Coordinates of C-alpha atoms in Angstrom, one line a residue:
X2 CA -9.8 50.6 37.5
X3 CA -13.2 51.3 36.5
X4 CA -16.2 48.6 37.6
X5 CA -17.3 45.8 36.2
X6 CA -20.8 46.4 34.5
X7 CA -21.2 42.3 35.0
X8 CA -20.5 40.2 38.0
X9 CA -17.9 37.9 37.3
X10 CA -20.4 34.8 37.3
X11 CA -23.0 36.6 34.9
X12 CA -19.8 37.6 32.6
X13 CA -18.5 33.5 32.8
X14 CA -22.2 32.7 31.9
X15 CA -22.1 35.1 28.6
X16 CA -19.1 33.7 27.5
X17 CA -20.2 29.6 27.8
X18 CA -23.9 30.2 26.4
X19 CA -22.4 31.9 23.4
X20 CA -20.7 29.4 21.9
X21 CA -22.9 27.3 21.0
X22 CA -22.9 27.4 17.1
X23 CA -20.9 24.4 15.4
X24 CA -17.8 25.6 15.4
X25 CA -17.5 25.5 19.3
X26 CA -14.6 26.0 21.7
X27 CA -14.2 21.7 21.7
X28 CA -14.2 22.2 17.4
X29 CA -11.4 25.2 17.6
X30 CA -9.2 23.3 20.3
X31 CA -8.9 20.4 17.8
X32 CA -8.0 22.9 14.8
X33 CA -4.6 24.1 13.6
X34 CA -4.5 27.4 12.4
X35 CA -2.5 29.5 9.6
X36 CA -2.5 33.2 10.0
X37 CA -3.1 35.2 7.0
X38 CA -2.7 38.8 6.5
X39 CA -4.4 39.4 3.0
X40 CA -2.8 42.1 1.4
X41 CA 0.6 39.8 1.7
X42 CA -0.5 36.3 0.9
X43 CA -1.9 36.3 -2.6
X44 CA -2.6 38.2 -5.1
X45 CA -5.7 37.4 -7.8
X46 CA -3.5 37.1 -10.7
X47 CA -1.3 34.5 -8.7
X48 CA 1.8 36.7 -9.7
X49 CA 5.2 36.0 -7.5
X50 CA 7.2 39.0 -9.0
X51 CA 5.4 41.6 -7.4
X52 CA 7.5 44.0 -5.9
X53 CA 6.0 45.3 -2.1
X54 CA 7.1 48.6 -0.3
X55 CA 6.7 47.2 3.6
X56 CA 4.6 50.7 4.4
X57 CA 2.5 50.4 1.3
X58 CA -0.1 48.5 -0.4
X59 CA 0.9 45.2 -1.9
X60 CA -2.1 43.8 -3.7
X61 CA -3.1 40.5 -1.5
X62 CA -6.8 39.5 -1.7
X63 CA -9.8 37.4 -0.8
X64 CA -9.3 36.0 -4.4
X65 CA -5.8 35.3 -4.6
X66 CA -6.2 33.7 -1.0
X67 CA -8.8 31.7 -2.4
X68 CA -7.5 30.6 -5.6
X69 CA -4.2 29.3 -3.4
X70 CA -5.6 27.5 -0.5
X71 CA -3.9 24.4 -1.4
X72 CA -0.8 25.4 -0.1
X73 CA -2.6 25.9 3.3
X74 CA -4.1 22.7 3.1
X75 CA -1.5 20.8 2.0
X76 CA 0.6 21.9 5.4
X77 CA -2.7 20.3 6.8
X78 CA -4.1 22.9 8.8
X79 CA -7.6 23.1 9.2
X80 CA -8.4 26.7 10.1
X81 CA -6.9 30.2 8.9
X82 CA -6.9 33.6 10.8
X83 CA -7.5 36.4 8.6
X84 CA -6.6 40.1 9.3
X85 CA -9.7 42.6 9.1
X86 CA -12.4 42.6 6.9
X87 CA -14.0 46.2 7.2
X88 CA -13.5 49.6 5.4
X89 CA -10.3 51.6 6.5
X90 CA -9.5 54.7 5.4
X91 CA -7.5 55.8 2.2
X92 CA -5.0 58.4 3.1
X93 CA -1.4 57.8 3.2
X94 CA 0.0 58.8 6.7
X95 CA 3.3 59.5 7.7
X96 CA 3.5 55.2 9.0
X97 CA 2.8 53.8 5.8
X98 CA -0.9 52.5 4.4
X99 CA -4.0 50.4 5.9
X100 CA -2.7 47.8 4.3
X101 CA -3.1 45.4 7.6
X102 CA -6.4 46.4 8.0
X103 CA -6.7 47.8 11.3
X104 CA -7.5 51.5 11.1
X105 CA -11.5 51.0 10.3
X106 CA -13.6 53.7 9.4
X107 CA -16.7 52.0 8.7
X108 CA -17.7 49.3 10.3
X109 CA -20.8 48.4 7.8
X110 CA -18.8 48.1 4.8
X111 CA -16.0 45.5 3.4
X112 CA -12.7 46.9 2.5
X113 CA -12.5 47.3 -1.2
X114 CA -9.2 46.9 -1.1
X115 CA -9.1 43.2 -0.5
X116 CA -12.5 42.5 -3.2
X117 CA -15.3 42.8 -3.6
X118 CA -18.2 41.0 -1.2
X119 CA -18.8 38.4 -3.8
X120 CA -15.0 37.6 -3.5
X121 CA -15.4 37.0 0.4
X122 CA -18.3 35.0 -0.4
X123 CA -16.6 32.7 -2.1
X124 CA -13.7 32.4 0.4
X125 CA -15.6 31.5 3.1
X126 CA -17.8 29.0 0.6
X127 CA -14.5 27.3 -0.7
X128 CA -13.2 26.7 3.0
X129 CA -16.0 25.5 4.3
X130 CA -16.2 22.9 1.5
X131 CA -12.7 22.2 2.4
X132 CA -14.3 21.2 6.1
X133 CA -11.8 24.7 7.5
X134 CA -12.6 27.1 9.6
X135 CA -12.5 30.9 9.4
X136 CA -11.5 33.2 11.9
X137 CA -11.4 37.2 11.0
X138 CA -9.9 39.5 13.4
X139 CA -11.7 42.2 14.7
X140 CA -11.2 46.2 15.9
X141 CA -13.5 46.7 19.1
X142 CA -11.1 49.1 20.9
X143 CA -10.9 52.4 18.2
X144 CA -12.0 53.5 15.3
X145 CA -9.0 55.7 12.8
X146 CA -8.4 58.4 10.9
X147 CA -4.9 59.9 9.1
X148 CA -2.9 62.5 11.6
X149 CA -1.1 65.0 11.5
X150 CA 1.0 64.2 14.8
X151 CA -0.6 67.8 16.6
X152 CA -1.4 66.8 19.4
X153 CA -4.1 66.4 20.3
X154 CA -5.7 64.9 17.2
X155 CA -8.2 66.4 15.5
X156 CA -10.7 63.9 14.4
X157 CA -13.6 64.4 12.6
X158 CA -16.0 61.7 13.8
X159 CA -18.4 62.2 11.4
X160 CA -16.7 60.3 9.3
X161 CA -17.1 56.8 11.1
X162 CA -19.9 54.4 10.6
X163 CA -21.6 53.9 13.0
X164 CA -19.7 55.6 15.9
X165 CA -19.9 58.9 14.3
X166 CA -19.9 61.1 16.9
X167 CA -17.4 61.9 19.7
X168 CA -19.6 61.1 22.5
X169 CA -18.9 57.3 21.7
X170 CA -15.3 58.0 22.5
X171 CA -12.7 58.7 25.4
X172 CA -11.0 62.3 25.5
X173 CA -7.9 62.5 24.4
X174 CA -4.9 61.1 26.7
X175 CA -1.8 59.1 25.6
X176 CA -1.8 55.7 26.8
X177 CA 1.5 56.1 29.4
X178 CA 0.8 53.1 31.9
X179 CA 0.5 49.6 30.7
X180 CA 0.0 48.9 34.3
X181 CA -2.7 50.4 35.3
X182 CA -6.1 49.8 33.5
X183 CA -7.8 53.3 34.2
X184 CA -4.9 54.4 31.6
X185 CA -4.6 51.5 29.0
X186 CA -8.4 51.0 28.9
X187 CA -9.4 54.6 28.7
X188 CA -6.5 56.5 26.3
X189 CA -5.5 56.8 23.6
X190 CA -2.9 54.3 21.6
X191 CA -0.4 54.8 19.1
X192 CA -0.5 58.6 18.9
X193 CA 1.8 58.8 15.8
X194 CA 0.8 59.1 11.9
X195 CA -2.4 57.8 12.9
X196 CA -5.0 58.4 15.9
X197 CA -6.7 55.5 17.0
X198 CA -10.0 57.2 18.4
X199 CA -10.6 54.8 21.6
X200 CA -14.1 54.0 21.7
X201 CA -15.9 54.4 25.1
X202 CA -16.4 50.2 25.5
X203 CA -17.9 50.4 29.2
X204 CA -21.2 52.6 27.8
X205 CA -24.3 50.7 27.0
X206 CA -25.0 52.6 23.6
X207 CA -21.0 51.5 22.4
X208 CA -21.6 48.1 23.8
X209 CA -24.9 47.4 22.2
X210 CA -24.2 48.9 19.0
X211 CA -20.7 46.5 18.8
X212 CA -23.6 43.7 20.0
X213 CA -25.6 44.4 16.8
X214 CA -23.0 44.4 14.5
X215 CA -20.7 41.6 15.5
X216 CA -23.9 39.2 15.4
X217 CA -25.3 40.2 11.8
X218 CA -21.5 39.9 10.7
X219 CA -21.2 36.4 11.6
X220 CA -24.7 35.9 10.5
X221 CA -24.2 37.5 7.0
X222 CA -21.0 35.9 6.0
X223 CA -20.9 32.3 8.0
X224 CA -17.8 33.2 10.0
X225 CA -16.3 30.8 12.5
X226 CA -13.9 32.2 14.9
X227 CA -13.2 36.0 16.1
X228 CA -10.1 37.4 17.4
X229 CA -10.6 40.6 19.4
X230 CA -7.6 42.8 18.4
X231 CA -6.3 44.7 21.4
X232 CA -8.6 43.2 23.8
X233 CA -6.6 43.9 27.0
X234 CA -7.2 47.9 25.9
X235 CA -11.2 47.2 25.8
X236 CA -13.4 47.6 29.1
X237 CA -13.5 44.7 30.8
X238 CA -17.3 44.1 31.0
X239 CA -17.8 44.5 27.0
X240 CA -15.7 41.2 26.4
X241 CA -18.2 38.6 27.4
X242 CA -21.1 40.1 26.2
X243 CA -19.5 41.0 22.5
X244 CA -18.3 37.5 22.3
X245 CA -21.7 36.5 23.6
X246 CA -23.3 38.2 20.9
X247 CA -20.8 36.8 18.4
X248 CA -22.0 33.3 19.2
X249 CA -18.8 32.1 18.2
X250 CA -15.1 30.9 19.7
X251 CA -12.9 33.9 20.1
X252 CA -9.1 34.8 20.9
X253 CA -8.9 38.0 22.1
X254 CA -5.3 39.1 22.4
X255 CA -4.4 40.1 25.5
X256 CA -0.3 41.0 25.5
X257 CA 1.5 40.1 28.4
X258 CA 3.3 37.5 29.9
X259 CA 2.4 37.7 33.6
X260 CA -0.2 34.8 34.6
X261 CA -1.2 37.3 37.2
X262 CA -2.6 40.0 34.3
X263 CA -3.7 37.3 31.5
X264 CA -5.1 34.7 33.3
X265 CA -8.0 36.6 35.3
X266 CA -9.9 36.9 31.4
X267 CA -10.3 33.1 31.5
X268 CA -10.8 33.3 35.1
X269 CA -13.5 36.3 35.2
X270 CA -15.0 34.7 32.1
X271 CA -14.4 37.8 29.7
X272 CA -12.7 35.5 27.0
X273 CA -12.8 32.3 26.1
X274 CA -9.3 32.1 24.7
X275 CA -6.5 34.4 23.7
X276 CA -2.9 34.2 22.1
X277 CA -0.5 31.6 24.1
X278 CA 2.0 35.1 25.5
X279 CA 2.8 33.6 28.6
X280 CA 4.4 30.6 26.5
X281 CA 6.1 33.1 23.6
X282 CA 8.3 34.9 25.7
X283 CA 10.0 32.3 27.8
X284 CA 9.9 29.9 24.3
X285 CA 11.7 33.0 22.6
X286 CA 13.9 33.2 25.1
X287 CA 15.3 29.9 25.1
X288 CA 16.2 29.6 21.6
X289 CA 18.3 33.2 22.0
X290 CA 20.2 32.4 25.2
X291 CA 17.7 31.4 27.6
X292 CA 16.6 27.6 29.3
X293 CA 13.6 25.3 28.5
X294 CA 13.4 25.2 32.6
X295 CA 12.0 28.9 32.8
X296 CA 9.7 27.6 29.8
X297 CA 8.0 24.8 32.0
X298 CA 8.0 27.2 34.8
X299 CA 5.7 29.1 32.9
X300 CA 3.7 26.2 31.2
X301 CA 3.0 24.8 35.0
X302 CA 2.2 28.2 36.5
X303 CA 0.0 28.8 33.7
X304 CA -2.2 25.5 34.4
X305 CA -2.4 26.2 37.9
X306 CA -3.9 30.1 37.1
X307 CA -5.7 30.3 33.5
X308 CA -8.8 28.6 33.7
X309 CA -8.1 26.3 30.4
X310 CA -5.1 26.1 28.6
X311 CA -6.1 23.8 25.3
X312 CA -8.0 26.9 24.6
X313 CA -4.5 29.4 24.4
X314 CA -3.3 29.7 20.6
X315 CA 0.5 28.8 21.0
X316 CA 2.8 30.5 18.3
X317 CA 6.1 31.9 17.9
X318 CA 5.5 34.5 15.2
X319 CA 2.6 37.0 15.0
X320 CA 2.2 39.9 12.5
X321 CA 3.1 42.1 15.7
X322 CA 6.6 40.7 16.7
X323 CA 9.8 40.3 15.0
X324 CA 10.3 37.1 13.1
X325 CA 12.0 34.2 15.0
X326 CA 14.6 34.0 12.1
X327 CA 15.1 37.9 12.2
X328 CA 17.0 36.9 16.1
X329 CA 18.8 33.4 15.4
X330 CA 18.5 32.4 11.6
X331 CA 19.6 28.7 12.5
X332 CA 17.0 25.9 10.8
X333 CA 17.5 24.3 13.0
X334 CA 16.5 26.0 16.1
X335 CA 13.2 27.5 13.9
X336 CA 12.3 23.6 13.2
X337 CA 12.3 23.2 17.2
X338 CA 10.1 26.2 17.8
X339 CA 7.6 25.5 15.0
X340 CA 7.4 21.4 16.2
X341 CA 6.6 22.9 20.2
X342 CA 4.0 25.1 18.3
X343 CA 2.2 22.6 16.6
X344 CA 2.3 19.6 19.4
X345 CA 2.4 21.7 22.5
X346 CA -1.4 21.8 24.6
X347 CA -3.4 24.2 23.1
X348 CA -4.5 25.6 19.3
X349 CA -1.7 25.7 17.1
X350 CA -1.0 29.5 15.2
X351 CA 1.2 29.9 12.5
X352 CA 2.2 33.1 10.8
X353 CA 2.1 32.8 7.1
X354 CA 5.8 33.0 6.0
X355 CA 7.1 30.8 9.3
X356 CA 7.1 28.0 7.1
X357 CA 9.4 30.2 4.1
X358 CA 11.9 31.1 7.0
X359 CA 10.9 34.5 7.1
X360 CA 13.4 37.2 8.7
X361 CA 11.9 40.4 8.7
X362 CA 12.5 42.4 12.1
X363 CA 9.5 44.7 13.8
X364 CA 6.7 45.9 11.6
X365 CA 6.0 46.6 9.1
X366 CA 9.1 44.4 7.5
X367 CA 7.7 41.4 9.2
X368 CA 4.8 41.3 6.8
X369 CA 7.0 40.6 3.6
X370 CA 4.4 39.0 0.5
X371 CA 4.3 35.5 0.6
X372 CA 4.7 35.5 -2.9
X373 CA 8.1 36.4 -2.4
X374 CA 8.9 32.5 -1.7
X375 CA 7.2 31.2 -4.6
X376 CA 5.1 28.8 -2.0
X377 CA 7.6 26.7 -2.0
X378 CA 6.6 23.3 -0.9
X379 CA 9.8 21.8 -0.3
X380 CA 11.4 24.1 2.0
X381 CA 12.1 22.0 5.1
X382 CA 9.9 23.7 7.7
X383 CA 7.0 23.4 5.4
X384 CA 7.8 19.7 5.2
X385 CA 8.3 19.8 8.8
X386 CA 4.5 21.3 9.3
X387 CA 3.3 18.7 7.2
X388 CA 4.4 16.1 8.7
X389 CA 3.7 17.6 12.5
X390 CA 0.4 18.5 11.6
X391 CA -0.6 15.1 10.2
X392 CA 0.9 13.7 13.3
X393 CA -1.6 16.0 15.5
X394 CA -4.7 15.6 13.4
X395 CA -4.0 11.6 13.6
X396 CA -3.9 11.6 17.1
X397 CA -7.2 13.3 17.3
X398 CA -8.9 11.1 15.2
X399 CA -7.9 8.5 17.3
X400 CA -8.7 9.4 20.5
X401 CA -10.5 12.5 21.1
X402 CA -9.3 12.7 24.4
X403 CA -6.0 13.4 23.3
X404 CA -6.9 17.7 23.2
X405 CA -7.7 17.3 26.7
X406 CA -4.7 15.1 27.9
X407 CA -2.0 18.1 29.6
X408 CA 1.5 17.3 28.0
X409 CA 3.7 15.6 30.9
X410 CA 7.3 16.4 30.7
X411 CA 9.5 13.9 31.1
X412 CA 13.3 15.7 30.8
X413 CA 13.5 19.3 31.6
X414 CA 16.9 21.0 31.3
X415 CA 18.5 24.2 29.9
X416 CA 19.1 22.8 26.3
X417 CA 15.9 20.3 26.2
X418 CA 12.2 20.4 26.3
X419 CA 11.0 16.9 26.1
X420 CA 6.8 16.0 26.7
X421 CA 4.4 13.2 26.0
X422 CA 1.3 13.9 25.4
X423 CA -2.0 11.5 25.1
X424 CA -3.9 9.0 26.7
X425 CA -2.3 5.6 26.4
X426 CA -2.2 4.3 22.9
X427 CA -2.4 7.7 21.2
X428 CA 0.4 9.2 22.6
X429 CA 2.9 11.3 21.1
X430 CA 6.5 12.4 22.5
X431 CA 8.4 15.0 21.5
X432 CA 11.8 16.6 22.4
X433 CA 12.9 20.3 21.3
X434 CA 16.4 21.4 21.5
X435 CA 18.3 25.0 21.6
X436 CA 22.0 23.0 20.6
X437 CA 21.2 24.8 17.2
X438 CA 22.3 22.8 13.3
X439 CA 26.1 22.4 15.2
X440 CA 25.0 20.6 18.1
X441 CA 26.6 17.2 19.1
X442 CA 25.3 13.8 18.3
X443 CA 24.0 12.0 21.7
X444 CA 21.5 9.6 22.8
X445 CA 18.8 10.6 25.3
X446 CA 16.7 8.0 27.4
X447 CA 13.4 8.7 27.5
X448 CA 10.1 7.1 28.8
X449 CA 6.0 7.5 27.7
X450 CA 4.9 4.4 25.7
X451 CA 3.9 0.8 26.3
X452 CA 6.5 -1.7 27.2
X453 CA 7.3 -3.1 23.7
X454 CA 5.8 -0.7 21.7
X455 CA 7.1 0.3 18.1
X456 CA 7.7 3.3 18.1
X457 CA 8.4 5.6 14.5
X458 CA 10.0 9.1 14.8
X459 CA 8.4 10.6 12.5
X460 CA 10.4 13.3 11.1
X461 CA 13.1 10.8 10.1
X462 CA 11.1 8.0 9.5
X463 CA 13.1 5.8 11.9
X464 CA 12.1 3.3 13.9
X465 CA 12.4 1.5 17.8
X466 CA 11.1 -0.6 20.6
X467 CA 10.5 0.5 23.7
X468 CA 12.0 -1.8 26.2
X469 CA 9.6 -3.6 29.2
X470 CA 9.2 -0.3 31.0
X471 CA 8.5 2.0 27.7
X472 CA 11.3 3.6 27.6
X473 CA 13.8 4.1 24.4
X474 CA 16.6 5.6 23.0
X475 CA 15.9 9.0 21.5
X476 CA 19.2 9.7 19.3
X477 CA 19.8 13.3 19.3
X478 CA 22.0 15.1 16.7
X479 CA 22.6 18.9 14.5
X480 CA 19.9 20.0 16.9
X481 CA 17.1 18.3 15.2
X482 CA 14.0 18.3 16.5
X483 CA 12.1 14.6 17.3
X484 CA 8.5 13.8 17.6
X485 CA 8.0 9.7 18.5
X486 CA 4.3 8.0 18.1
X487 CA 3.4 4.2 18.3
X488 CA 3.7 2.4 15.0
X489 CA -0.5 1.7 15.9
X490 CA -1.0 5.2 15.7
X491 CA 0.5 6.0 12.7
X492 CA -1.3 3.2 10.2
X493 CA -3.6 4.7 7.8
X494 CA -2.4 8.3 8.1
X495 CA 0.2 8.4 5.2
X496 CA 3.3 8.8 7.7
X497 CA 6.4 6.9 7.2
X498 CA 5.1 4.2 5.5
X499 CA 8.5 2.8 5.1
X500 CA 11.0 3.3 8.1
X501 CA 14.7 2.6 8.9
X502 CA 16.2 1.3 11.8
X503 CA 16.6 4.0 14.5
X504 CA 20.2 4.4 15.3
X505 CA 23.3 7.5 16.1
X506 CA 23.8 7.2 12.3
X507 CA 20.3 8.4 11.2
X508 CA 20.1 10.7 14.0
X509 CA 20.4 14.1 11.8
X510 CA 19.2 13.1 8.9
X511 CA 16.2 15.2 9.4
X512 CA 12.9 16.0 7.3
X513 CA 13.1 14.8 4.2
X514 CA 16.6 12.7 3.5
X515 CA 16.8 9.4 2.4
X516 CA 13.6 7.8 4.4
X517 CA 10.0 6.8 3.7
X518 CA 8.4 10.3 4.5
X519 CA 8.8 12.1 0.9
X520 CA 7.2 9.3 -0.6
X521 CA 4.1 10.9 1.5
X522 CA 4.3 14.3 -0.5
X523 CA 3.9 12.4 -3.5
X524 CA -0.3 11.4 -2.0
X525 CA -0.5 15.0 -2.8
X526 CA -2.9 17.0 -0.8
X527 CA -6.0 14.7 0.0
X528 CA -3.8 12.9 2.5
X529 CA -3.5 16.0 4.5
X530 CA -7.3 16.0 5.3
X531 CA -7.4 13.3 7.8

């Protein structure tokens, strides 16, 4: 492994002084986030009968995106992830289109593709007036051109902007050893239909040029958030001082799910935050076959070894892994993965198309249009986000210290993931399930609020008292998630304002039966904004 150019104290101190804009690290942790990948989310003349060729592209842009916020908002998310923003090439390849937005060319100019500047104007304008934040993903690691699969590629670098000559880049190897950072950092990926031309990140001229341009990019168009595509494939020592530059939060993705190899970029201080992959594998696993236990194994390891946790983006679908529906197409089960998501410690990610039920397998078919689903608002896990996102952002407003407060779990066992989380009074307890739609009906007794409290779950809308310890009946049934917070808690936000007594025979009635929860769609999308 090549040295550091930074002691690990001076990279720690880059990181922390460079986020001191606004939209801090405290800001992002309290944000929920909705991933968008343009070209499949909207297209300008709001058309849903577009037909889209997985490989090819499909017609999203910053205008459609922006004419159709609403739907984002109205899940009540408060941030959105866009895929790249610069100038790819044109060229069809023998793996489809840059479509995604990943294979830049020219780092100075927007991608045409998408609109037109104006049009990215007036996204970021319009969701900054809706009080969101923006965070646009970035390509530090490689710049792209079309291949011929001869190895080795011949790239003409005097087509990139500004890298345009090959003494900014590596010689060509094939990355061959994800273990060993010599090889991962310093070859070569994905040396089919495309070459990725890695960029030679531990130089001071590729460094201080990605310094320069990251800074007048956030300048120029108000931007939020970065996340640093690829970032475990990027010289260690660039990190801290790109996102230093940046003067903004950033997720740098960093794919593995060893605390031992992800933890040390919080600990070093090269990032800031990064995807939650130490939770989606064992999370993954226990819906297909797997057990909540390994789950918290990996939750408590991860507390002990990353540096801070509330700053991971948990999720359970990305635009690089198959859909959770594409494994186990239960509603169920996806209703238990998407409530952990968005209550879990840490900054809530959802994948466009999570909320439609989306199936598609490894890419590219897990980037199907959203358009496809007609943004259908009453499909129960958009319902379900609604509601679980209201939940979250009431907490917050409540007590601030509820981002900081580590979930505590109170029942751990192969089919259950139960946690409360909050300071006392602004608590929230939920419990996830693998039993799948067919499970059994059953009571569990569980513990976490004030002797006496009321207590609402608020996905039925039913309601309880805790006894004089603070414990209560949570009645379990079709393998339906629960999420339980103190009637207190609730008043003012527009959940459940009429509930039912809890009970066995409400215990699968889920999101959206016969209870006082639909009555909150109909305060249209204003009451999201809380």
């Amino acid at each position: 492994m090549r040295s550091s150019l930074l002691s690990v104290a001076a990279a720690a101190s880059l990181v922390l002084s460079g986020l001191s804009s606004a939209a801090d690290i405290q800001e992002w942790k309290s944000r929920s986030i909705y991933q968008v990948m343009i070209d499949r989310y909207a297209r300008t003349d709001g058309s849903t009968d577009h037909t889209c060729e997985a490989h090819l592209f499909c017609g999203g842009t910053w205008a459609g995106l922006t004419k159709n916020l609403d739907y984002i908002q109205e899940m009540g998310f408060t941030a959105i992830q866009i895929s790249p923003i610069v100038k790819n090439f044109e060229e069809h390849t023998a793996v489809g289109d840059a479509y995604h937005g990943y294979w830049s060319v020219d780092n100075y100019a927007l991608n045409d593709k998408f609109g037109t500047e104006q049009d990215f104007k007036e996204l970021v304008d319009e969701l900054h007036k809706r009080d969101m934040l923006l965070m646009v993903d970035v390509v530090a690691n490689n710049m792209a051109q079309a291949f011929d699969n001869v190895i080795p590629p011949k790239v003409d670098f005097s087509k990139f902007n500004p890298f345009d000559d090959k003494k900014y880049f590596h010689p060509y190897c094939n990355v061959t050893d994800w273990e060993d950072a010599e090889n991962y950092q310093n070859c070569w990926l994905y040396p089919y239909g495309v070459a990725l031309a890695d960029l030679a990140t531990e130089t001071e001229p590729v460094i201080s040029e990605f310094e320069k341009w990251i800074k007048q990019l956030v300048s120029n168009y108000s931007i939020d958030g970065l996340r640093i595509d690829a970032a475990k494939h990027i010289n260690d020592a660039f990190l801290p001082r790109f996102v230093e530059a940046s003067g903004v939060f950033a997720f740098g993705e960093v794919l593995t799910g060893m605390t031992a190899d992800f933890c040390p970029y919080q600990t070093k201080g090269l990032l800031p935050g990064m995807p939650n992959y130490l939770d989606y594998y064992p999370l993954d696993a226990a819906f297909n076959g797997g057990s909540f236990e390994a789950l918290d194994e990996v939750r408590n390891q991860g507390r002990t070894d990353c540096n801070d946790t509330f700053a991971l983006g948990t999720f359970i679908e990305n635009h690089d892994m198959p859909r959770f529906a594409s494994k186990n197409d239960d509603l169920a089960l996806a209703k238990n993965a998407m409530t952990y998501v968005l209550l879990n410690d840490g900054i809530p990610t959802v994948y466009q198309g999570q909320e439609q039920h989306f199936k598609g397998n490894g890419t590219p078919f897990n980037r199907e249009p959203l358009w496809e689903s007609g943004y259908n608002k009453t499909h129960p896990l958009f319902v379900l986000t609604s509601a679980l996102n209201k939940l979250r952002n009431q907490a917050i407003k409540f007590n601030k210290d509820y981002l900081e407060s580590p979930s505590q779990a109170i029942q751990v066992d192969n089919n259950h993931l139960c946690l409360r989380k909050g300071p006392s009074g602004s608590e929230v307890v939920f419990c996830i399930t693998n039993k799948a739609s067919k499970g059994d009906i059953y009571t569990l007794n569980l513990d976490g609020f004030k002797p006496s409290a009321a207590i609402v779950e608020v996905l039925d809308c039913t309601e309880t008292v805790a006894d004089g310890t603070g414990s209560f009946p949570a009645y379990m049934g079709n393998g339906e998630p629960k999420a339980y917070a103190s009637k207190n808690l609730l008043e003012g936000s527009g959940l459940c304002p009429a509930t039912t007594p809890a009970g066995p025979k409400n215990s699968a009635a889920g999101l959206g039966a016969k209870t006082g929860f639909m009555a909150i769609v109909a305060l249209g999308a204003m009451a999201f904004l809380a």
